Coordinates of C-alpha atoms in Angstrom, one line a residue:
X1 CA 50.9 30.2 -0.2
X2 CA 48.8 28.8 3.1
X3 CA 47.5 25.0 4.0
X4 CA 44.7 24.2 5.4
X5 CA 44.6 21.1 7.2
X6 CA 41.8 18.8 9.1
X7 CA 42.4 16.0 11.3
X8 CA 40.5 13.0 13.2
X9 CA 40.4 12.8 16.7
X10 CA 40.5 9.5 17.3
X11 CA 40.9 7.1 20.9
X12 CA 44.0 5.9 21.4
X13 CA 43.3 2.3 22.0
X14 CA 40.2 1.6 19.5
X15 CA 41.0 4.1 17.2
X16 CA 36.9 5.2 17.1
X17 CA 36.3 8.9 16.1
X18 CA 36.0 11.2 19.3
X19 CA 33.4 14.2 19.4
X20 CA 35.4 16.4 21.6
X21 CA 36.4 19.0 18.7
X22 CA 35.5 21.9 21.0
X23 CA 37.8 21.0 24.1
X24 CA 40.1 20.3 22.2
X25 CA 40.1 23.7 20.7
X26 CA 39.6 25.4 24.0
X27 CA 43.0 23.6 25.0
X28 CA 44.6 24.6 22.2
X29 CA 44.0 28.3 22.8
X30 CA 45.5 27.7 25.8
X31 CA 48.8 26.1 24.3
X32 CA 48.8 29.5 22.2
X33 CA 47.2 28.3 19.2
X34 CA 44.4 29.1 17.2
X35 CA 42.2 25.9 15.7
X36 CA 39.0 25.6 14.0
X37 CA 35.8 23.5 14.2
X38 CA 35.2 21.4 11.0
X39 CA 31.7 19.7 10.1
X40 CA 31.5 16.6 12.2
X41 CA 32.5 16.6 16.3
X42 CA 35.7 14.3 15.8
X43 CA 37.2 17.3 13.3
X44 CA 40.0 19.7 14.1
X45 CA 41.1 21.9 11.3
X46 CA 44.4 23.9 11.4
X47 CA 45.4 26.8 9.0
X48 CA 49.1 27.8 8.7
X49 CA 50.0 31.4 8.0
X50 CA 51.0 32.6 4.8
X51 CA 54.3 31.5 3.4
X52 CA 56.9 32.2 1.1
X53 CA 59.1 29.2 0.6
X54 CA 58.8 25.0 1.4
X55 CA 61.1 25.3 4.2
X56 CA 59.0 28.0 5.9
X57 CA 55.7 26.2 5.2
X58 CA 57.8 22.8 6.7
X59 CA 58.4 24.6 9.8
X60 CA 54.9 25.9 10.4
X61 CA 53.2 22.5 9.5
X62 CA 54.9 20.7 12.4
X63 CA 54.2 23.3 15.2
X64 CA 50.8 23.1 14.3
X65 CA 50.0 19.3 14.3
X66 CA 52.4 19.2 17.5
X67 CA 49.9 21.5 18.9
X68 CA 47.1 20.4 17.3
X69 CA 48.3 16.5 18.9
X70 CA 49.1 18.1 21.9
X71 CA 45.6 19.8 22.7
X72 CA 44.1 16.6 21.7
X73 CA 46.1 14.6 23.7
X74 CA 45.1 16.5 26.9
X75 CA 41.6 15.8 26.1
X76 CA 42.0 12.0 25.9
X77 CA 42.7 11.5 22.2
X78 CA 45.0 11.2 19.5
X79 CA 45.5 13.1 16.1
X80 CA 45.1 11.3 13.2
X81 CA 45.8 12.8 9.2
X82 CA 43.3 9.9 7.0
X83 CA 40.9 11.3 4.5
X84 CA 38.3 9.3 6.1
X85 CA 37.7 7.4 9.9
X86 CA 39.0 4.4 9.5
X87 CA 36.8 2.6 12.0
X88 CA 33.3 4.0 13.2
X89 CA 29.9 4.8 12.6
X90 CA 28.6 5.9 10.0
X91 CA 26.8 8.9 11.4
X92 CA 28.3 11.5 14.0
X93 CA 26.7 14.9 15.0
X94 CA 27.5 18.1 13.4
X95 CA 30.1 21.0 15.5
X96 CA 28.1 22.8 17.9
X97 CA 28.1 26.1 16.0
X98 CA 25.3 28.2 14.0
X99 CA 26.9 27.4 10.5
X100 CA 26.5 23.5 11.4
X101 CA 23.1 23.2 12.6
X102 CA 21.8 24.9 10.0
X103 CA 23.6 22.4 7.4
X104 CA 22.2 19.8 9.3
X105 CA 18.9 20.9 8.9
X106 CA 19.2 21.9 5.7
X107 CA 21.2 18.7 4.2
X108 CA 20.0 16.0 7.1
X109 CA 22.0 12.7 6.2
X110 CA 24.5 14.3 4.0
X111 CA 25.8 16.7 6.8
X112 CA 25.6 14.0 9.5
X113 CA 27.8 11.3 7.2
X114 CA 30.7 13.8 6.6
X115 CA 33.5 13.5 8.7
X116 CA 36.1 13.2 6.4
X117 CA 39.4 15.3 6.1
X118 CA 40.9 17.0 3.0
X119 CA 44.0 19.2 2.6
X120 CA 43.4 22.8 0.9
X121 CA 46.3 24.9 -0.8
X122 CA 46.0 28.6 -1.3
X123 CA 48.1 30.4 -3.6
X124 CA 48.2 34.2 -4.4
X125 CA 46.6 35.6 -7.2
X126 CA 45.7 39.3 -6.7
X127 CA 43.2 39.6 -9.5
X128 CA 39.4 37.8 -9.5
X129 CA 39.7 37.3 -13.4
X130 CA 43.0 36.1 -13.8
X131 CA 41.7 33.2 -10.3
X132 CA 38.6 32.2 -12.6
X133 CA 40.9 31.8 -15.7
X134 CA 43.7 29.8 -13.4
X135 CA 41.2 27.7 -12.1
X136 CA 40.2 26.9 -15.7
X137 CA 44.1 26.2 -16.4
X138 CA 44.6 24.2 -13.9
X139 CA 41.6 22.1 -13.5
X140 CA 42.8 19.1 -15.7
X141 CA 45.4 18.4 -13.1
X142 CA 43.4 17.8 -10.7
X143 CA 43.0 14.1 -10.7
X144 CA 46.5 14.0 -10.8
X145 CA 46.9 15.3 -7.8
X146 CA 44.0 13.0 -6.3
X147 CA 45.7 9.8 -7.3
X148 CA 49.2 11.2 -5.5
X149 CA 47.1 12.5 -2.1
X150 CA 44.9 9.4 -2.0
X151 CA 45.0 8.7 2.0
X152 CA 40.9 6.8 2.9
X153 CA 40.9 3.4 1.2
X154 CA 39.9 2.2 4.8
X155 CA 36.3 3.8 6.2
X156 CA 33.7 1.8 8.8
X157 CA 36.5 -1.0 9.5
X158 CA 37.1 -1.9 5.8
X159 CA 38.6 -1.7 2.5
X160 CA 36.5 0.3 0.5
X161 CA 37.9 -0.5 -2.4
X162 CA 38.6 2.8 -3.4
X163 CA 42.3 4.6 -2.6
X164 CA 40.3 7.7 -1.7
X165 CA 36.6 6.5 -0.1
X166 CA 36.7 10.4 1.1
X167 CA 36.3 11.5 -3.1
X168 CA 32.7 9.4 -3.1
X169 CA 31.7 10.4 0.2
X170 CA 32.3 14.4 -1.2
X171 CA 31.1 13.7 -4.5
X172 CA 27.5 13.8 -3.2
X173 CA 27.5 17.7 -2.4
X174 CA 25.6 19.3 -4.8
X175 CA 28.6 21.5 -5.8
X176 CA 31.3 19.1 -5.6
X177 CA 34.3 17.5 -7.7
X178 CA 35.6 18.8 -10.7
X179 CA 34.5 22.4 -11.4
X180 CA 32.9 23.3 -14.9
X181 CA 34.6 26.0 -17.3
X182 CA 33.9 29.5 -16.6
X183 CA 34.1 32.0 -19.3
X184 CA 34.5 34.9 -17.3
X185 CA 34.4 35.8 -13.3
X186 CA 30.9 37.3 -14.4
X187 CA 29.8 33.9 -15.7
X188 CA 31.0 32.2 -12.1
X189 CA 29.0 34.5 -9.6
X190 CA 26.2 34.0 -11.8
X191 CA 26.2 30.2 -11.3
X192 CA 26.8 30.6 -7.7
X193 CA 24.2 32.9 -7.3
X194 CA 21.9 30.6 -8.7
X195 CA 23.1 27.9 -6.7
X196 CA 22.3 30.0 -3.7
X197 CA 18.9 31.4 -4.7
X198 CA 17.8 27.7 -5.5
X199 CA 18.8 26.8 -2.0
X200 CA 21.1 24.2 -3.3
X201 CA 23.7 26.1 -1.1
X202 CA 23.8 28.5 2.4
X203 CA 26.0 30.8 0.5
X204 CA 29.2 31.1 -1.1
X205 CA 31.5 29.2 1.3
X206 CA 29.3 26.5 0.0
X207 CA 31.2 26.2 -2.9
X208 CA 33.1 23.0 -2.3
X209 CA 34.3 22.4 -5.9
X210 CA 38.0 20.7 -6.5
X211 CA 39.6 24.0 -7.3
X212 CA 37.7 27.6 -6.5
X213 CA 38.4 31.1 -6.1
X214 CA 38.5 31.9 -2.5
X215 CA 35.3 33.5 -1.7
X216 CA 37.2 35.1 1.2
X217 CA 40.7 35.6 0.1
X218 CA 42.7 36.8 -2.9
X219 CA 43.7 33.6 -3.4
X220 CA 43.2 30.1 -6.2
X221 CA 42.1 27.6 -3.5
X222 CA 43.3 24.0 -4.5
X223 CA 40.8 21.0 -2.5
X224 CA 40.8 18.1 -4.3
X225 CA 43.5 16.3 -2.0
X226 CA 42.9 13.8 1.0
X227 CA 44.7 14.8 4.3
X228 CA 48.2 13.9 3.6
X229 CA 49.8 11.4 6.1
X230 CA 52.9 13.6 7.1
X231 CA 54.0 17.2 6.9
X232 CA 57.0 16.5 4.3
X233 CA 54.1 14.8 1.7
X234 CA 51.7 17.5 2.4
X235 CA 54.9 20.3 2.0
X236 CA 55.5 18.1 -1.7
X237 CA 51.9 18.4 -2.6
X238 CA 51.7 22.2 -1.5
X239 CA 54.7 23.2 -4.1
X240 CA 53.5 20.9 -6.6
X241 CA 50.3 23.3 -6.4
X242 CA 52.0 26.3 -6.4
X243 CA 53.5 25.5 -9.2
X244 CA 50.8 24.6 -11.2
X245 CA 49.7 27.7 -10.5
X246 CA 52.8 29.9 -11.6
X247 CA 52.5 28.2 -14.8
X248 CA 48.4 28.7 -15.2
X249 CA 49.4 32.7 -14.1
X250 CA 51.9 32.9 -16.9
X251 CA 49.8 31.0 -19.9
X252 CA 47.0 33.4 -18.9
X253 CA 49.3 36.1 -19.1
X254 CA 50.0 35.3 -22.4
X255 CA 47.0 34.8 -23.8
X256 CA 47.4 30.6 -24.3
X257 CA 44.5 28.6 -25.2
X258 CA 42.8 26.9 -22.8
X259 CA 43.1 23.0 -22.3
X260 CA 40.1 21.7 -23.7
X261 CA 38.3 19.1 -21.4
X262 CA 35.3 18.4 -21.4
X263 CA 33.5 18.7 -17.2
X264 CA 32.7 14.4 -18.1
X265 CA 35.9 13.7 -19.1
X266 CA 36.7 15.0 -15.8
X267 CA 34.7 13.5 -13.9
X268 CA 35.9 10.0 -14.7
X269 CA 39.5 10.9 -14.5
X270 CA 38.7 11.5 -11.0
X271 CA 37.1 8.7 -10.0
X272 CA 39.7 6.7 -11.5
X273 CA 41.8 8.8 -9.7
X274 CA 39.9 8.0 -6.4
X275 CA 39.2 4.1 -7.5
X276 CA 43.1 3.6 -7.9
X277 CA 45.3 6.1 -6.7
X278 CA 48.9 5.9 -7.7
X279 CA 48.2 2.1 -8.1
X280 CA 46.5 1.7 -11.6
X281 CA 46.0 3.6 -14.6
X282 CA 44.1 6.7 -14.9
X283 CA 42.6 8.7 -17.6
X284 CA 44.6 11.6 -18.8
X285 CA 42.1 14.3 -19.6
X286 CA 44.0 15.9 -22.6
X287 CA 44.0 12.8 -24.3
X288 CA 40.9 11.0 -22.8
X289 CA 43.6 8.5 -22.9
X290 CA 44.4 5.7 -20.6
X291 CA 47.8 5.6 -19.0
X292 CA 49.6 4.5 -16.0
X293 CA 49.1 6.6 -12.9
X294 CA 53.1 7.2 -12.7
X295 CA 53.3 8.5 -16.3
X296 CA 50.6 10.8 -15.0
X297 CA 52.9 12.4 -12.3
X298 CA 56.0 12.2 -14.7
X299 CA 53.8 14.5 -17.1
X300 CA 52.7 16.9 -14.1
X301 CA 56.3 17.4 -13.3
X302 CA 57.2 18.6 -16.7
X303 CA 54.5 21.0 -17.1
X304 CA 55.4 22.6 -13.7
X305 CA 59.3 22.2 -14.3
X306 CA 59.8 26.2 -15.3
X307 CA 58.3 26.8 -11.9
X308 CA 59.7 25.0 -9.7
X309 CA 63.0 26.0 -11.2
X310 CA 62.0 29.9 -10.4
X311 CA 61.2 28.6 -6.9
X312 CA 64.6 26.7 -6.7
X313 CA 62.8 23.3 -5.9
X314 CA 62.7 21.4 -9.0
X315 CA 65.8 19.0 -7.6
X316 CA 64.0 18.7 -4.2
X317 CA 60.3 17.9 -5.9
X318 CA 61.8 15.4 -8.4
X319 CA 63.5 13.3 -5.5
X320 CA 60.3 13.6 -3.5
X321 CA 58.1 12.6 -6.2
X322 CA 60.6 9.3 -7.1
X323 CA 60.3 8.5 -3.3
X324 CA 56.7 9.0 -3.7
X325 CA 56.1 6.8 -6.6
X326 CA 58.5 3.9 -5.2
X327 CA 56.9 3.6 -1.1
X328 CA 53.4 4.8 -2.2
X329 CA 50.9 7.1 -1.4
X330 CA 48.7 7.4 2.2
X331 CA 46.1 4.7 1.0
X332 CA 49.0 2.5 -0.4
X333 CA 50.6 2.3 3.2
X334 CA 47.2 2.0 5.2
X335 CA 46.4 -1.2 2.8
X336 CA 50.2 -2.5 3.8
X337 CA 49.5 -2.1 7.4
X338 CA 46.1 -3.5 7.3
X339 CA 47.7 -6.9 5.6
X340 CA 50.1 -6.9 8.6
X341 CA 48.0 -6.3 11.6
X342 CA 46.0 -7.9 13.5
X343 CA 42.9 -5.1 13.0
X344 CA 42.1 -1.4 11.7
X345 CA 42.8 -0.5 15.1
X346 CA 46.0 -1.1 15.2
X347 CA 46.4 0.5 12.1
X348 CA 44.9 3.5 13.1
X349 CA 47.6 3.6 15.8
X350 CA 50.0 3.5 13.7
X351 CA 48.8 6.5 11.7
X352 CA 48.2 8.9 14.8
X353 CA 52.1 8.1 15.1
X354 CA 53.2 8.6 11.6
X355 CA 50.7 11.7 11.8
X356 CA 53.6 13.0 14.1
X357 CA 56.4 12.2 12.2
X358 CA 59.4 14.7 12.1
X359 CA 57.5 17.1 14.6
X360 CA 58.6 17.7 18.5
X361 CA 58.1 15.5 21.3
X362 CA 54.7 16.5 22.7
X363 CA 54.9 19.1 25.2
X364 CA 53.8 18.1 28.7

C-alpha cells in the first residue's frame, strides 16, 4: 500500500493560505526529499513509498511531514493537515505548471476555488479487471469512511456546517463523488473516453471519482477521505482501506454477488456523510436505512475483520477505532477548538502543531 497526502501552507500567525508551494518544494529537495505541486499555490503534496505493514507506513508518514514542515518552515510558513483553509479567500491562483494553467483555462472558477486537501490510499491489485470489480465491491463503504476522515467543517473563517465543507467543494467536478457501477474494465474506458472526447475532462488523471483504478499504477486508488489531522489517524484509515480491499479481492475471487446500490443511494449517504461526520446518523447504503454514524463503523469493522486478522492488526484497529469514536474525528476537534478560542486563527495554530504530532523536532 502507498499514501498520498496534501497539505496547506499556511502563516504562522494569521493562519491565511501562503502561495509559496514551489519554494517550498525547491527546499525540500534540498532536505533530500521529493514533493509535489498540488492545484492551488498554498498546496504541498507528499507521496510515501510503497509499504508493507502499518508500522512501516507509520514510520514513513512522519519523515515526510517533518520534512514536508521543515521545507515549509524555511520559507516562512507552517504545515497544516485540514481538508479545507480554514481562513482565506475564496480564490487563489493555480501552481505554476503546464497541467494547471491549462485547468484554469479550461475550468475558470472551479480550478481557481480548489485548494482543498484529501488523503489517497493505494493498494495493490495486479490485474485491471479484478481493480474495476474491487472498486465496485468496495464502493458502498465509502461514506463510511468520509464520516470517520471528516477534517474541513471550518472554510473562509466559519462553520460551514458541514463536517467535511472539502466533499461540496469536490462535488462540483464533473467526475466526482461516488463512482457508478462498471460492468467490466471495457465498460469503464469507455465512459472515460467519452468523458475526455466531450472535453468534460484533460485526460484520464482527470478522473477524480471516490474510488478509481489508478490510471498510472497497478493499484485500487481510495480518495474519498479529507487530509487526516495526524499520522497515527491517517495510518488507521490506510489499514482500514486495505482491508476493505483484501476482502473486495477475495469476494471477487469467488465469484460473490455484488452489493447492490444504487449510484443515488450513494450519493446521499455521502453527503450525509459530509453534513455529519461521525456526529449524526447516516444512511447505510445496503439498507437505504438510517442509522447512527458509530453503528456504521462498528459494521465496517466486521466486514474487514478476516483481513485485518491476516494482517495481524485487527486488536490494534479495534482500539483505534474505540479511541476514534470516543475523542472524535478532525472536524469534531476543530469545532472544540473553535468554541474555546478566541478566533480561527488560533485554531489554525493549533492544527499546524497537532499536524506534527509524534514526528521529530524540526531540523535546523
Amino acid at each position: 500500500m502507498g499514501v498520498e497526502e496534501e497539505f496547506l501552507l499556511v502563516d504562522p500567525d494569521t493562519g491565511l493560505p501562503q502561495m509559496r508551494n514551489s519554494a517550498v518544494i525547491s527546499t525540500a529537495t534540498e532536505l533530500g526529499m521529493s514533493l509535489q505541486l498540488e492545484l492551488s499555490q498554498c498546496q504541498v503534496e507528499t507521496n510515501s513509498p510503497v509499504c508493507w505493514d502499518s508500522r512501516g507506513l507509520r514510520t514513513h508518514l512522519l519523515e515526510s511531514r517533518t520534512l514536508a514542515a521543515a521545507a515549509a518552515a524555511r520559507n516562512g510558513s507552517r504545515l497544516l493537515a485540514t481538508g479545507t483553509p480554514p481562513v482565506g479567500p475564496a480564490r487563489m491562483p493555480v501552481s505554476d505548471c503546464d497541467r494547471y494553467r491549462a485547468m484554469a483555462r479550461r475550468f475558470g472558477t472551479l480550478a481557481l476555488e480548489q485548494g482543498i486537501c484529501g488523503c489517497h490510499v493505494h493498494v495493490d491489485v495486479p490485474d485491471r479487471e479484478t481493480r474495476v470489480q474491487v472498486c465496485n465491491h468496495v464502493r458502498p463503504w465509502l461514506p463510511t469512511l468520509l464520516a470517520l476522515s471528516a477534517n474541513s467543517p471550518l472554510h473562509r473563517g466559519i462553520d460551514s456546517g458541514f463536517a467535511s465543507w472539502r466533499t461540496i467543494l469536490w462535488s462540483r467536478w464533473p467526475v466526482s463523488g461516488p463512482p457508478p457501477f462498471f460492468d467490466s474494465a471495457d465498460a469503464y474506458d469507455d465512459l472515460v473516453a467519452m468523458l475526455i472526447d466531450c472535453d468534460c475532462l484533460l485526460d484520464e488523471r482527470m478522473v477524480y471519482w471516490d474510488i478509481r483504478p489508478s490510471s498510472h499504477l497497478p493499484t485500487v486508488e481510495v480518495r474519498v477521505c479529507d487530509v487526516m489531522p495526524t499520522v497515527d489517524q491517517t495510518v488507521l484509515l490506510a489499514t482500514l482501506v486495505r482491508a476493505l480491499v483484501m476482502t473486495a479481492v477475495a469476494a471477487v475471487g469467488r465469484g460473490d454477488a455484488l452489493p447492490d446500490v444504487t449510484l443515488s443511494t450513494l450519493r446521499i449517504a455521502n453527503w450525509m456523510a459530509a453534513r455529519d461526520g461521525l456526529s449524526g446518523m447516516g444512511l447505510d447504503p445496503h439498507t437505504a436505512r438510517s442509522v447512527p454514524c458509530s453503528r456504521r463503523v462498528e459494521l465496517l469493522l466486521d466486514h474487514v475483520r478476516d483481513a485485518l486478522d491476516e494482517l495481524g492488526e485487527c486488536r490494534r484497529v479495534e482500539a483505534a477505532l474505540r479511541y476514534e469514536l470516543a475523542r472524535g474525528n478532525g472536524a469534531i476537534w476543530q469545532r472544540n477548538a473553535l468554541a474555546n478560542s478566541s478566533s480561527v486563527g488560533e485554531v489554525v495554530r493549533s492544527a499546524t502543531e497537532r499536524t506534527l504530532e509524534h514526528c521529530e523536532p524540526l531540523p535546523a
